[in-house]
Amino acid sequence: MAALKLCVVAGTRPETIKVAPILWELVRRGIPHVFVHTGQHYSHALREQAFHDLRLAPPHVSLSIGGIPVGHQLAQMTPALRAVLARERPSAVIVQGDTNSALAGALAASAEGIPLAHVEAGLRSFDRSMPEEVNRVLTDSISNVLLAPSQTGADNLAAEGITAGVHVVGDVMADAARLFGPIAERSTALADLGLEPGGYVLATIHREANTRQPALGRLVEALSALETDVVLPIHPRTAAALARDGLAFGGRVHVVPPAPYLGF
């Protein structure tokens, strides 16, 4: 254990939430590690606020690569991460999920000959038009340790011929809820919006596939037609797409700024 050193790569707010239990456990066990944040989510609301909410120390390395097209992100993140790995020489690299940051971390680890562990392995939408689906399939294909949240994930991997290094370990989102739920109970988010528990619908729209037509227009129409309050914390990508397509929510939809994790 003394020789073990891990590198955890993340770049988005969801990734930060999901790796937080891992980082907490590494600290608790005194395992040397380097936390690298690519900067894929680069606004204060999506990054620094998450570190604060999750009681995480700032990343050891911040690459600040965000706000550029997907292909450019991978082109910049991968060599930057390779340079970090070449300097730090960790025993293994841990990536999570299906983001550009996860794929770049996987490619960098593979190029540097460092074992790769993929948290949330085996999840599939079976829709290759989703960039996230391509990212997760490629990441799984070059991972040495595949940490599936459920047997379904392991079965998906087996169907693709991947059985070595697969472990069903549970869902880090459940770990995050267990760790941070008691803190979130103190949030005033509902009172701030004048809502009662059980008396509203919470919605998000942020996947790229849902911010394109015709999906986006259908979602706007469906949510606006509901006869109950709908709270929609607006993702920057979604706000830009609504403006681009001249769409606006009506009815009882409350569009609010991106919500901090604990308030959400």
mmCIF file of C-alpha atoms in Angstrom:
data_model
loop_
_atom_site.group_PDB
_atom_site.id
_atom_site.type_symbol
_atom_site.label_atom_id
_atom_site.label_comp_id
_atom_site.label_asym_id
_atom_site.label_seq_id
_atom_site.Cartn_x
_atom_site.Cartn_y
_atom_site.Cartn_z
ATOM 1 C CA MET A 1 0.000 0.000 0.000
ATOM 2 C CA ALA A 2 2.888 2.373 0.714
ATOM 3 C CA ALA A 3 3.933 2.302 -2.950
ATOM 4 C CA LEU A 4 0.400 2.951 -4.246
ATOM 5 C CA LYS A 5 -0.300 6.330 -5.834
ATOM 6 C CA LEU A 6 -3.488 7.080 -7.719
ATOM 7 C CA CYS A 7 -4.458 9.814 -10.169
ATOM 8 C CA VAL A 8 -8.143 10.807 -10.276
ATOM 9 C CA VAL A 9 -9.256 12.747 -13.360
ATOM 10 C CA ALA A 10 -12.483 14.763 -13.573
ATOM 11 C CA GLY A 11 -13.672 17.849 -15.392
ATOM 12 C CA THR A 12 -17.403 18.370 -14.956
ATOM 13 C CA ARG A 13 -19.619 19.011 -11.962
ATOM 14 C CA PRO A 14 -21.303 15.577 -12.188
ATOM 15 C CA GLU A 15 -17.880 13.935 -12.312
ATOM 16 C CA THR A 16 -16.736 15.923 -9.294
ATOM 17 C CA ILE A 17 -19.825 14.807 -7.349
ATOM 18 C CA LYS A 18 -19.254 11.177 -8.292
ATOM 19 C CA VAL A 19 -15.528 11.094 -7.517
ATOM 20 C CA ALA A 20 -16.001 12.979 -4.224
ATOM 21 C CA PRO A 21 -16.689 9.769 -2.231
ATOM 22 C CA ILE A 22 -13.586 8.231 -3.785
ATOM 23 C CA LEU A 23 -11.449 11.244 -2.906
ATOM 24 C CA TRP A 24 -12.826 11.290 0.642
ATOM 25 C CA GLU A 25 -11.946 7.595 1.007
ATOM 26 C CA LEU A 26 -8.435 8.098 -0.341
ATOM 27 C CA VAL A 27 -7.892 10.866 2.199
ATOM 28 C CA ARG A 28 -9.371 8.762 5.005
ATOM 29 C CA ARG A 29 -7.075 5.869 4.197
ATOM 30 C CA GLY A 30 -4.027 8.058 3.666
ATOM 31 C CA ILE A 31 -3.514 6.818 0.101
ATOM 32 C CA PRO A 32 -1.310 9.178 -1.930
ATOM 33 C CA HIS A 33 -3.197 10.612 -4.873
ATOM 34 C CA VAL A 34 -3.325 13.445 -7.376
ATOM 35 C CA PHE A 35 -6.679 15.006 -8.287
ATOM 36 C CA VAL A 36 -6.588 16.537 -11.772
ATOM 37 C CA HIS A 37 -9.426 18.787 -12.975
ATOM 38 C CA THR A 38 -9.488 19.449 -16.712
ATOM 39 C CA GLY A 39 -11.743 22.511 -16.523
ATOM 40 C CA GLN A 40 -14.390 21.088 -18.883
ATOM 41 C CA HIS A 41 -16.972 22.881 -16.719
ATOM 42 C CA TYR A 42 -15.394 26.270 -16.299
ATOM 43 C CA SER A 43 -17.994 28.533 -14.672
ATOM 44 C CA HIS A 44 -17.988 29.207 -10.939
ATOM 45 C CA ALA A 45 -21.456 27.681 -10.523
ATOM 46 C CA LEU A 46 -20.370 24.407 -12.104
ATOM 47 C CA ARG A 47 -16.916 24.055 -10.553
ATOM 48 C CA GLU A 48 -15.835 26.015 -7.460
ATOM 49 C CA GLN A 49 -19.313 25.768 -5.949
ATOM 50 C CA ALA A 50 -19.142 21.982 -6.276
ATOM 51 C CA PHE A 51 -15.793 21.849 -4.461
ATOM 52 C CA HIS A 52 -17.245 23.967 -1.667
ATOM 53 C CA ASP A 53 -20.458 21.928 -1.366
ATOM 54 C CA LEU A 54 -18.586 18.628 -1.306
ATOM 55 C CA ARG A 55 -15.986 19.776 1.218
ATOM 56 C CA LEU A 56 -13.220 19.003 -1.250
ATOM 57 C CA ALA A 57 -9.806 20.604 -1.327
ATOM 58 C CA PRO A 58 -8.956 22.323 -4.616
ATOM 59 C CA PRO A 59 -7.538 20.000 -7.285
ATOM 60 C CA HIS A 60 -3.819 19.379 -7.177
ATOM 61 C CA VAL A 61 -3.705 20.182 -10.912
ATOM 62 C CA SER A 62 -6.141 22.430 -12.838
ATOM 63 C CA LEU A 63 -5.806 22.409 -16.614
ATOM 64 C CA SER A 64 -8.514 25.031 -17.400
ATOM 65 C CA ILE A 65 -9.426 23.457 -20.746
ATOM 66 C CA GLY A 66 -13.069 24.310 -21.376
ATOM 67 C CA GLY A 67 -15.396 26.395 -23.487
ATOM 68 C CA ILE A 68 -14.029 25.033 -26.778
ATOM 69 C CA PRO A 69 -15.424 22.505 -29.291
ATOM 70 C CA VAL A 70 -15.371 18.826 -28.344
ATOM 71 C CA GLY A 71 -12.630 17.823 -30.765
ATOM 72 C CA HIS A 72 -10.430 20.637 -29.527
ATOM 73 C CA GLN A 73 -11.066 19.623 -25.919
ATOM 74 C CA LEU A 74 -9.770 16.103 -26.539
ATOM 75 C CA ALA A 75 -6.861 17.433 -28.573
ATOM 76 C CA GLN A 76 -5.781 19.701 -25.700
ATOM 77 C CA MET A 77 -6.721 17.557 -22.698
ATOM 78 C CA THR A 78 -4.988 14.363 -23.810
ATOM 79 C CA PRO A 79 -1.426 15.727 -24.163
ATOM 80 C CA ALA A 80 -1.875 17.911 -21.076
ATOM 81 C CA LEU A 81 -2.920 14.862 -19.052
ATOM 82 C CA ARG A 82 -0.055 12.831 -20.511
ATOM 83 C CA ALA A 83 2.354 15.466 -19.234
ATOM 84 C CA VAL A 84 0.832 15.243 -15.742
ATOM 85 C CA LEU A 85 1.023 11.450 -15.762
ATOM 86 C CA ALA A 86 4.597 11.463 -17.016
ATOM 87 C CA ARG A 87 5.539 13.764 -14.146
ATOM 88 C CA GLU A 88 3.519 12.083 -11.383
ATOM 89 C CA ARG A 89 3.896 8.434 -12.510
ATOM 90 C CA PRO A 90 0.856 7.132 -10.608
ATOM 91 C CA SER A 91 0.238 3.422 -10.073
ATOM 92 C CA ALA A 92 -3.130 3.770 -11.795
ATOM 93 C CA VAL A 93 -5.498 6.355 -13.266
ATOM 94 C CA ILE A 94 -9.161 6.568 -12.253
ATOM 95 C CA VAL A 95 -11.729 8.124 -14.585
ATOM 96 C CA GLN A 96 -15.487 8.278 -14.133
ATOM 97 C CA GLY A 97 -18.405 8.180 -16.509
ATOM 98 C CA ASP A 98 -18.713 9.314 -20.094
ATOM 99 C CA THR A 99 -17.327 12.836 -20.477
ATOM 100 C CA ASN A 100 -14.611 14.194 -22.737
ATOM 101 C CA SER A 101 -12.450 14.432 -19.617
ATOM 102 C CA ALA A 102 -12.940 10.729 -18.907
ATOM 103 C CA LEU A 103 -12.009 9.739 -22.453
ATOM 104 C CA ALA A 104 -8.993 12.069 -22.487
ATOM 105 C CA GLY A 105 -7.829 10.604 -19.168
ATOM 106 C CA ALA A 106 -8.256 7.105 -20.565
ATOM 107 C CA LEU A 107 -6.311 7.916 -23.732
ATOM 108 C CA ALA A 108 -3.535 9.582 -21.738
ATOM 109 C CA ALA A 109 -3.238 6.629 -19.363
ATOM 110 C CA SER A 110 -3.128 4.193 -22.267
ATOM 111 C CA ALA A 111 -0.480 6.233 -24.060
ATOM 112 C CA GLU A 112 1.671 6.384 -20.915
ATOM 113 C CA GLY A 113 1.261 2.665 -20.212
ATOM 114 C CA ILE A 114 -0.459 3.256 -16.859
ATOM 115 C CA PRO A 115 -3.292 0.956 -15.695
ATOM 116 C CA LEU A 116 -6.732 2.498 -16.063
ATOM 117 C CA ALA A 117 -9.788 2.049 -13.826
ATOM 118 C CA HIS A 118 -13.187 3.171 -15.129
ATOM 119 C CA VAL A 119 -15.826 3.985 -12.518
ATOM 120 C CA GLU A 120 -19.410 3.563 -13.830
ATOM 121 C CA ALA A 121 -18.290 1.072 -16.481
ATOM 122 C CA GLY A 122 -20.765 -0.798 -18.645
ATOM 123 C CA LEU A 123 -23.593 1.747 -18.729
ATOM 124 C CA ARG A 124 -25.158 1.955 -22.173
ATOM 125 C CA SER A 125 -27.882 3.950 -23.905
ATOM 126 C CA PHE A 126 -27.301 1.919 -27.114
ATOM 127 C CA ASP A 127 -27.507 5.187 -29.032
ATOM 128 C CA ARG A 128 -24.222 5.925 -30.768
ATOM 129 C CA SER A 129 -25.508 9.340 -31.864
ATOM 130 C CA MET A 130 -24.890 10.459 -28.261
ATOM 131 C CA PRO A 131 -21.290 11.654 -27.792
ATOM 132 C CA GLU A 132 -21.419 10.331 -24.232
ATOM 133 C CA GLU A 133 -22.174 6.811 -25.498
ATOM 134 C CA VAL A 134 -19.113 6.856 -27.739
ATOM 135 C CA ASN A 135 -16.977 8.167 -24.876
ATOM 136 C CA ARG A 136 -18.054 5.426 -22.467
ATOM 137 C CA VAL A 137 -17.675 2.614 -25.007
ATOM 138 C CA LEU A 138 -14.178 3.752 -25.970
ATOM 139 C CA THR A 139 -13.161 4.206 -22.324
ATOM 140 C CA ASP A 140 -14.397 0.735 -21.413
ATOM 141 C CA SER A 141 -12.533 -0.784 -24.352
ATOM 142 C CA ILE A 142 -9.118 0.330 -23.038
ATOM 143 C CA SER A 143 -9.715 0.030 -19.281
ATOM 144 C CA ASN A 144 -7.872 -2.544 -17.173
ATOM 145 C CA VAL A 145 -10.303 -2.405 -14.247
ATOM 146 C CA LEU A 146 -13.978 -1.878 -15.038
ATOM 147 C CA LEU A 147 -16.047 -0.880 -12.003
ATOM 148 C CA ALA A 148 -19.692 -1.478 -12.913
ATOM 149 C CA PRO A 149 -22.403 0.028 -10.703
ATOM 150 C CA SER A 150 -24.744 -2.906 -11.305
ATOM 151 C CA GLN A 151 -24.962 -6.377 -12.802
ATOM 152 C CA THR A 152 -26.617 -4.790 -15.825
ATOM 153 C CA GLY A 153 -23.392 -2.915 -16.508
ATOM 154 C CA ALA A 154 -21.360 -6.097 -16.193
ATOM 155 C CA ASP A 155 -23.768 -7.896 -18.538
ATOM 156 C CA ASN A 156 -23.439 -5.109 -21.114
ATOM 157 C CA LEU A 157 -19.663 -5.453 -20.995
ATOM 158 C CA ALA A 158 -19.870 -9.241 -21.341
ATOM 159 C CA ALA A 159 -22.081 -8.801 -24.408
ATOM 160 C CA GLU A 160 -19.250 -6.759 -25.923
ATOM 161 C CA GLY A 161 -16.705 -9.458 -25.063
ATOM 162 C CA ILE A 162 -15.259 -7.656 -22.027
ATOM 163 C CA THR A 163 -15.065 -9.896 -18.965
ATOM 164 C CA ALA A 164 -11.531 -9.486 -17.591
ATOM 165 C CA GLY A 165 -11.158 -6.948 -14.801
ATOM 166 C CA VAL A 166 -14.906 -6.389 -14.405
ATOM 167 C CA HIS A 167 -16.201 -5.851 -10.859
ATOM 168 C CA VAL A 168 -19.739 -4.966 -9.726
ATOM 169 C CA VAL A 169 -19.116 -2.424 -6.970
ATOM 170 C CA GLY A 170 -22.286 -0.337 -6.572
ATOM 171 C CA ASP A 171 -23.072 3.241 -7.523
ATOM 172 C CA VAL A 172 -20.952 6.183 -6.405
ATOM 173 C CA MET A 173 -24.046 8.403 -6.683
ATOM 174 C CA ALA A 174 -25.567 6.353 -3.848
ATOM 175 C CA ASP A 175 -22.373 6.938 -1.872
ATOM 176 C CA ALA A 176 -22.619 10.673 -2.541
ATOM 177 C CA ALA A 177 -26.261 10.746 -1.411
ATOM 178 C CA ARG A 178 -25.347 8.873 1.776
ATOM 179 C CA LEU A 179 -22.434 11.183 2.552
ATOM 180 C CA PHE A 180 -23.967 14.522 1.634
ATOM 181 C CA GLY A 181 -27.692 13.935 2.233
ATOM 182 C CA PRO A 182 -27.559 14.989 5.886
ATOM 183 C CA ILE A 183 -25.847 18.240 4.891
ATOM 184 C CA ALA A 184 -28.363 18.885 2.110
ATOM 185 C CA GLU A 185 -31.250 18.588 4.570
ATOM 186 C CA ARG A 186 -30.258 22.012 5.865
ATOM 187 C CA SER A 187 -30.699 23.633 2.439
ATOM 188 C CA THR A 188 -33.286 26.412 2.082
ATOM 189 C CA ALA A 189 -33.773 25.744 -1.641
ATOM 190 C CA LEU A 190 -37.470 24.827 -1.406
ATOM 191 C CA ALA A 191 -38.361 27.718 0.883
ATOM 192 C CA ASP A 192 -36.479 30.124 -1.374
ATOM 193 C CA LEU A 193 -38.724 29.084 -4.287
ATOM 194 C CA GLY A 194 -41.928 28.982 -2.228
ATOM 195 C CA LEU A 195 -42.340 25.229 -2.748
ATOM 196 C CA GLU A 196 -43.519 22.398 -0.519
ATOM 197 C CA PRO A 197 -42.013 18.886 -0.496
ATOM 198 C CA GLY A 198 -43.936 16.684 -2.912
ATOM 199 C CA GLY A 199 -45.679 19.632 -4.543
ATOM 200 C CA TYR A 200 -43.536 20.191 -7.598
ATOM 201 C CA VAL A 201 -41.673 18.514 -10.465
ATOM 202 C CA LEU A 202 -37.909 18.897 -10.810
ATOM 203 C CA ALA A 203 -36.513 18.745 -14.350
ATOM 204 C CA THR A 204 -33.158 19.080 -16.019
ATOM 205 C CA ILE A 205 -32.249 19.300 -19.681
ATOM 206 C CA HIS A 206 -28.539 19.185 -20.375
ATOM 207 C CA ARG A 207 -27.593 16.196 -22.553
ATOM 208 C CA GLU A 208 -26.528 17.390 -25.993
ATOM 209 C CA ALA A 209 -29.118 15.127 -27.654
ATOM 210 C CA ASN A 210 -31.887 16.926 -25.738
ATOM 211 C CA THR A 211 -30.685 20.410 -26.625
ATOM 212 C CA ARG A 212 -31.228 19.841 -30.343
ATOM 213 C CA GLN A 213 -34.412 19.927 -32.365
ATOM 214 C CA PRO A 214 -36.897 18.323 -32.429
ATOM 215 C CA ALA A 215 -36.217 16.978 -28.906
ATOM 216 C CA LEU A 216 -35.808 20.400 -27.295
ATOM 217 C CA GLY A 217 -39.048 21.780 -28.731
ATOM 218 C CA ARG A 218 -40.962 18.715 -27.565
ATOM 219 C CA LEU A 219 -39.547 19.031 -24.043
ATOM 220 C CA VAL A 220 -40.455 22.725 -23.865
ATOM 221 C CA GLU A 221 -44.006 21.932 -25.005
ATOM 222 C CA ALA A 222 -44.444 18.990 -22.630
ATOM 223 C CA LEU A 223 -43.108 20.699 -19.510
ATOM 224 C CA SER A 224 -45.059 23.898 -20.220
ATOM 225 C CA ALA A 225 -48.277 21.882 -20.421
ATOM 226 C CA LEU A 226 -47.963 20.337 -16.939
ATOM 227 C CA GLU A 227 -50.536 21.492 -14.407
ATOM 228 C CA THR A 228 -48.053 21.625 -11.539
ATOM 229 C CA ASP A 229 -45.028 23.722 -10.681
ATOM 230 C CA VAL A 230 -41.909 22.672 -12.565
ATOM 231 C CA VAL A 231 -38.481 23.764 -11.350
ATOM 232 C CA LEU A 232 -35.880 23.789 -14.126
ATOM 233 C CA PRO A 233 -32.319 24.728 -13.111
ATOM 234 C CA ILE A 234 -31.045 25.897 -16.484
ATOM 235 C CA HIS A 235 -27.795 24.491 -17.829
ATOM 236 C CA PRO A 236 -25.690 27.000 -19.827
ATOM 237 C CA ARG A 237 -25.880 24.737 -22.896
ATOM 238 C CA THR A 238 -29.678 24.605 -22.620
ATOM 239 C CA ALA A 239 -30.006 28.367 -22.163
ATOM 240 C CA ALA A 240 -27.957 28.937 -25.309
ATOM 241 C CA ALA A 241 -30.022 26.398 -27.254
ATOM 242 C CA LEU A 242 -33.313 28.005 -26.201
ATOM 243 C CA ALA A 243 -32.065 31.406 -27.337
ATOM 244 C CA ARG A 244 -30.755 29.941 -30.588
ATOM 245 C CA ASP A 245 -34.092 28.322 -31.451
ATOM 246 C CA GLY A 246 -36.306 31.132 -30.154
ATOM 247 C CA LEU A 247 -37.956 28.892 -27.545
ATOM 248 C CA ALA A 248 -39.286 29.803 -24.114
ATOM 249 C CA PHE A 249 -41.002 27.863 -21.347
ATOM 250 C CA GLY A 250 -44.503 28.808 -20.345
ATOM 251 C CA GLY A 251 -47.143 27.531 -17.961
ATOM 252 C CA ARG A 252 -45.867 26.839 -14.462
ATOM 253 C CA VAL A 253 -42.224 26.256 -15.365
ATOM 254 C CA HIS A 254 -39.832 28.134 -13.082
ATOM 255 C CA VAL A 255 -36.507 28.544 -14.865
ATOM 256 C CA VAL A 256 -33.820 29.150 -12.233
ATOM 257 C CA PRO A 257 -30.018 29.468 -12.332
ATOM 258 C CA PRO A 258 -27.897 26.305 -12.051
ATOM 259 C CA ALA A 259 -28.460 24.930 -8.563
ATOM 260 C CA PRO A 260 -25.605 24.064 -6.201
ATOM 261 C CA TYR A 261 -25.412 20.320 -5.609
ATOM 262 C CA LEU A 262 -26.714 20.396 -2.046
ATOM 263 C CA GLY A 263 -29.597 22.686 -2.943
ATOM 264 C CA PHE A 264 -30.440 20.507 -5.908
#
